[in-house]
PDB file of C-alpha atoms in Angstrom:
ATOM      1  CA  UNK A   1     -87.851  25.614 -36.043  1.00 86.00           C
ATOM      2  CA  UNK A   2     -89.878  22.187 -35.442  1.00 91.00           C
ATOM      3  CA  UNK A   3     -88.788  20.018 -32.325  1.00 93.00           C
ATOM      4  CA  UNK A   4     -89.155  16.169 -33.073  1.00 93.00           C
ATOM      5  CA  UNK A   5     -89.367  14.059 -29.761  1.00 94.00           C
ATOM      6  CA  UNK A   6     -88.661  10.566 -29.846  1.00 94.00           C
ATOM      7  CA  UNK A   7     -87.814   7.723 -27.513  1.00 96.00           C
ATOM      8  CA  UNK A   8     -91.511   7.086 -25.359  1.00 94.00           C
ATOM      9  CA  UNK A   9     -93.028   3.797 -24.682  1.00 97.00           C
ATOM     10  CA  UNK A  10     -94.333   1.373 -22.140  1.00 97.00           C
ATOM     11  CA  UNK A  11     -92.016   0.230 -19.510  1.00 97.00           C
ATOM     12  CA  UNK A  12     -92.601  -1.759 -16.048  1.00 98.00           C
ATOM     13  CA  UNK A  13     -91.926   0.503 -12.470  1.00 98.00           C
ATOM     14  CA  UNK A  14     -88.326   0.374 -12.014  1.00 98.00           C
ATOM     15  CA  UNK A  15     -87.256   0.862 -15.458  1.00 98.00           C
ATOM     16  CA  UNK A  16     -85.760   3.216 -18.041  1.00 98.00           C
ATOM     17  CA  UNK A  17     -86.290   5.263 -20.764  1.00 98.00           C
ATOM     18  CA  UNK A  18     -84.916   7.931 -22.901  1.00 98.00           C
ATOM     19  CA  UNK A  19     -86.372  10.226 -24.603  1.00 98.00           C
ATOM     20  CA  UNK A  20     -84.520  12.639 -27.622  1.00 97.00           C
ATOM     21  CA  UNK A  21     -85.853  15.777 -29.455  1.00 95.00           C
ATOM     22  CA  UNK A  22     -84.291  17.615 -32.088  1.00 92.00           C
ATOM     23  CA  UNK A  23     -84.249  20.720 -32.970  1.00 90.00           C
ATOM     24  CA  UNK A  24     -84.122  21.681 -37.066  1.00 86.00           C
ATOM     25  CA  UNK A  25     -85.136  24.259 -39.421  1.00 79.00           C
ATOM     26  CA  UNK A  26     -82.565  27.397 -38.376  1.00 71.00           C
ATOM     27  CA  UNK A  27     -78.862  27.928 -37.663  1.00 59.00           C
ATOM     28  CA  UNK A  28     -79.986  30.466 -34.445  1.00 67.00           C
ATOM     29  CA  UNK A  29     -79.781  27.847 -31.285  1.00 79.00           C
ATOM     30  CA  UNK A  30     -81.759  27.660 -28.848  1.00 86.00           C
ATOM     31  CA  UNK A  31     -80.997  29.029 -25.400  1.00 90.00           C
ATOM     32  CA  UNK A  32     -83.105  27.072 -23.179  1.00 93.00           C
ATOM     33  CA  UNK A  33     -84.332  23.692 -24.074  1.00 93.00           C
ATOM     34  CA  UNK A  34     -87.320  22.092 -21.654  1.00 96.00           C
ATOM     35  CA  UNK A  35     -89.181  18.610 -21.341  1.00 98.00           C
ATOM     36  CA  UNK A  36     -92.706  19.241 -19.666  1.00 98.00           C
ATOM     37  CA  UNK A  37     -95.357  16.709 -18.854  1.00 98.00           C
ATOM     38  CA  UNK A  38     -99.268  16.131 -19.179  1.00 98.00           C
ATOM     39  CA  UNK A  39    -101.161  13.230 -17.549  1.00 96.00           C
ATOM     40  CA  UNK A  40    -104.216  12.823 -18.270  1.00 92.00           C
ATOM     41  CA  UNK A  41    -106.687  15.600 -16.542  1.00 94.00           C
ATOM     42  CA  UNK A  42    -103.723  17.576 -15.225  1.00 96.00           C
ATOM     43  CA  UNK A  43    -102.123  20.459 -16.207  1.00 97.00           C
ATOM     44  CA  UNK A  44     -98.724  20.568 -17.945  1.00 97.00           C
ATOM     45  CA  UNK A  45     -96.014  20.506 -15.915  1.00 98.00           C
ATOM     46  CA  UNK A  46     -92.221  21.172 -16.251  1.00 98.00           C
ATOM     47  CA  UNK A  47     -89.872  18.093 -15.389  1.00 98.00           C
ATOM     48  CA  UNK A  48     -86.411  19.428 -16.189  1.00 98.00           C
ATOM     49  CA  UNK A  49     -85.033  22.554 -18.098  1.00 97.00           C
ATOM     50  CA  UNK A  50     -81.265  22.999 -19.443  1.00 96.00           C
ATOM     51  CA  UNK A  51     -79.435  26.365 -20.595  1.00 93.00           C
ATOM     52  CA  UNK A  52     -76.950  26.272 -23.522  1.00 89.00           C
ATOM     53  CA  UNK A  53     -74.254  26.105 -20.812  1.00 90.00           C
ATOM     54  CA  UNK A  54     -75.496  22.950 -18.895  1.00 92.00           C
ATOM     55  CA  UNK A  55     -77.482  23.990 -16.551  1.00 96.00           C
ATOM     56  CA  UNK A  56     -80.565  22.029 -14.960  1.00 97.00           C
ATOM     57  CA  UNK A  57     -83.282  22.978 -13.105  1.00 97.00           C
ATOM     58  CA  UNK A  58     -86.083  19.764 -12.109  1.00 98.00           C
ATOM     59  CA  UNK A  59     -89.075  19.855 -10.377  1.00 98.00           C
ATOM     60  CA  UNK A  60     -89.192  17.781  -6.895  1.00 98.00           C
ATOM     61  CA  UNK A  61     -90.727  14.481  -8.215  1.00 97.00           C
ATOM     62  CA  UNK A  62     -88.169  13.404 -10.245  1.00 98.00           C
ATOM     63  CA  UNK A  63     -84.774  14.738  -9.019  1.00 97.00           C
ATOM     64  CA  UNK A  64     -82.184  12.031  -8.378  1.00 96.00           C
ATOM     65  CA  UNK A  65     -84.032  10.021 -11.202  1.00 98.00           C
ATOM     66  CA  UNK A  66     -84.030  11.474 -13.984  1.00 98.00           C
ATOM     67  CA  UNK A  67     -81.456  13.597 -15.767  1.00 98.00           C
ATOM     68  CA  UNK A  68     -81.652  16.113 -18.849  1.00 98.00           C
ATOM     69  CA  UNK A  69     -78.685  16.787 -21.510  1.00 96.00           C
ATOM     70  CA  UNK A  70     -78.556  18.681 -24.361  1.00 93.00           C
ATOM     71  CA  UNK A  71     -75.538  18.470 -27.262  1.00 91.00           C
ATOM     72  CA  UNK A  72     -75.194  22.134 -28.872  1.00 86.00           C
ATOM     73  CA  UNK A  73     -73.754  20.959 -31.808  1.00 86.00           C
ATOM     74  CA  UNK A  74     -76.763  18.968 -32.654  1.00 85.00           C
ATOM     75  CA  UNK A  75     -79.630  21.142 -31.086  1.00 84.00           C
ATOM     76  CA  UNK A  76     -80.770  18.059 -29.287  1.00 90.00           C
ATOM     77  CA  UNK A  77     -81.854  17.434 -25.458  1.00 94.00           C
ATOM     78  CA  UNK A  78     -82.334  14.213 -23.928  1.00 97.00           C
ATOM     79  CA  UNK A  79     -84.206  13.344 -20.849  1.00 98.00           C
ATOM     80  CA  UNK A  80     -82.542   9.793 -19.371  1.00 98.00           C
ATOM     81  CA  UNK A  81     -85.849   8.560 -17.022  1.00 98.00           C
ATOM     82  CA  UNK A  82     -84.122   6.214 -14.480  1.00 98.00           C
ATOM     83  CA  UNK A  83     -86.476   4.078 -11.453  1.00 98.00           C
ATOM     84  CA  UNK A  84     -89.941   4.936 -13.623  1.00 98.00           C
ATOM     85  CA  UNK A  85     -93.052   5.365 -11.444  1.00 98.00           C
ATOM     86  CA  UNK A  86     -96.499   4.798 -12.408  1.00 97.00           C
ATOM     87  CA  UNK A  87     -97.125   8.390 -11.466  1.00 97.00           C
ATOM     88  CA  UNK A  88     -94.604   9.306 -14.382  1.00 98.00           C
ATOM     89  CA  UNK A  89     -96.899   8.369 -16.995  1.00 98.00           C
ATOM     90  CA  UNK A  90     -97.705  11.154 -19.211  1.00 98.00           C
ATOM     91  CA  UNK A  91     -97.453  12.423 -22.823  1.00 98.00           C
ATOM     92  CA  UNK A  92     -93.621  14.262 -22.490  1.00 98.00           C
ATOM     93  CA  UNK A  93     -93.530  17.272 -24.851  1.00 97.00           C
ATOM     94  CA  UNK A  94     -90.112  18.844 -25.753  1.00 96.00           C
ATOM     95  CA  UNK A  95     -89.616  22.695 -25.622  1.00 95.00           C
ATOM     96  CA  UNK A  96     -87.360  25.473 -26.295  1.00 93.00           C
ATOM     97  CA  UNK A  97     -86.906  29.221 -25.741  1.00 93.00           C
ATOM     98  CA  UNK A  98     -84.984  31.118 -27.937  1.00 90.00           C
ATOM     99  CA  UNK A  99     -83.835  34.433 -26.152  1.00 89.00           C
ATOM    100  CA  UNK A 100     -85.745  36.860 -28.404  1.00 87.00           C
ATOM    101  CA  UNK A 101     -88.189  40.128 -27.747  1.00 86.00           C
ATOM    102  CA  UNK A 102     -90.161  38.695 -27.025  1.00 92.00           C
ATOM    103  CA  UNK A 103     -88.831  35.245 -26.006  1.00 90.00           C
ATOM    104  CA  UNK A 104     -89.460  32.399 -28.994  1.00 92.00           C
ATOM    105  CA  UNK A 105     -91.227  29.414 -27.924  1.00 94.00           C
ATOM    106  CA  UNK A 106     -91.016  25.980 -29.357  1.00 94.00           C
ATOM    107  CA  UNK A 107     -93.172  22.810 -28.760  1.00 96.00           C
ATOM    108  CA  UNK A 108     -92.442  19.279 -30.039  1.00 94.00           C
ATOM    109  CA  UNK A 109     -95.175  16.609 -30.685  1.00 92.00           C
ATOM    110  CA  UNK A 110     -95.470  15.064 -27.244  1.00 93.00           C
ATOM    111  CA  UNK A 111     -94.169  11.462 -27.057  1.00 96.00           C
ATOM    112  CA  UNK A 112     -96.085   9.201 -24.646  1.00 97.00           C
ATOM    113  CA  UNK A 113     -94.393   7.178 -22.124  1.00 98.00           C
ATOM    114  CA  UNK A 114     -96.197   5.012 -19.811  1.00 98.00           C
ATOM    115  CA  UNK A 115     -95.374   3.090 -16.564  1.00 98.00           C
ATOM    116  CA  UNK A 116     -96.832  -0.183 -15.484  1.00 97.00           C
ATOM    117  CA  UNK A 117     -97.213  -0.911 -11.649  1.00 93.00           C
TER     118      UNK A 117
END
């Protein structure tokens, strides 16, 4: 399976962006699909997570502005970034779980999206 992200870029505080990744190379879909975060000299973090049935999970900072969806039939997630902070910049990597034993883990390419002040 190979996750292709799309959709970064530079965009002023306040703004939007939206970011896609698709999921190809196997009929088997995957259960949980994940955007995570890296700024520079932190760790990765996870932003938002979404199960095959819909549902979401985001960390603190960016509840209420940013939302994750996923269409099944397509094996794609989306991750619509609404009122942008500075602090948001980061390289956003896609990533799925596929419910095996063990558990399957994917990783996109990382797409970098960053926020002017």
């Amino acid at each position: 399976v190979q996750l292709q992200a799309s959709g970064g870029g530079l965009v002023q505080a306040g703004g939007s962006l939206r970011l896609s990744c698709a999921a190809s190379g196997s009929s088997f879909s995957i259960n949980v699909m994940a955007w995570y975060r890296q700024a520079p000299g932190k760790q990765r973090e996870l932003v938002a997570r979404i199960s095959s049935g819909g549902s979401a999970n985001y960390a603190d900072s960016v509840k209420d502005r940013f939302t994750i969806s996923r269409d099944n039939s397509k094996n794609t997630v989306y991750l619509q970034m609404n009122s942008l902070k500075p602090e948001d910049t980061a390289v956003y990597y896609c990533n799925g779980v596929r419910w095996t034993l063990p558990n399957t883990i994917y990783w996109g390419q990382g797409t970098q999206v960053t926020v002017s002040s």
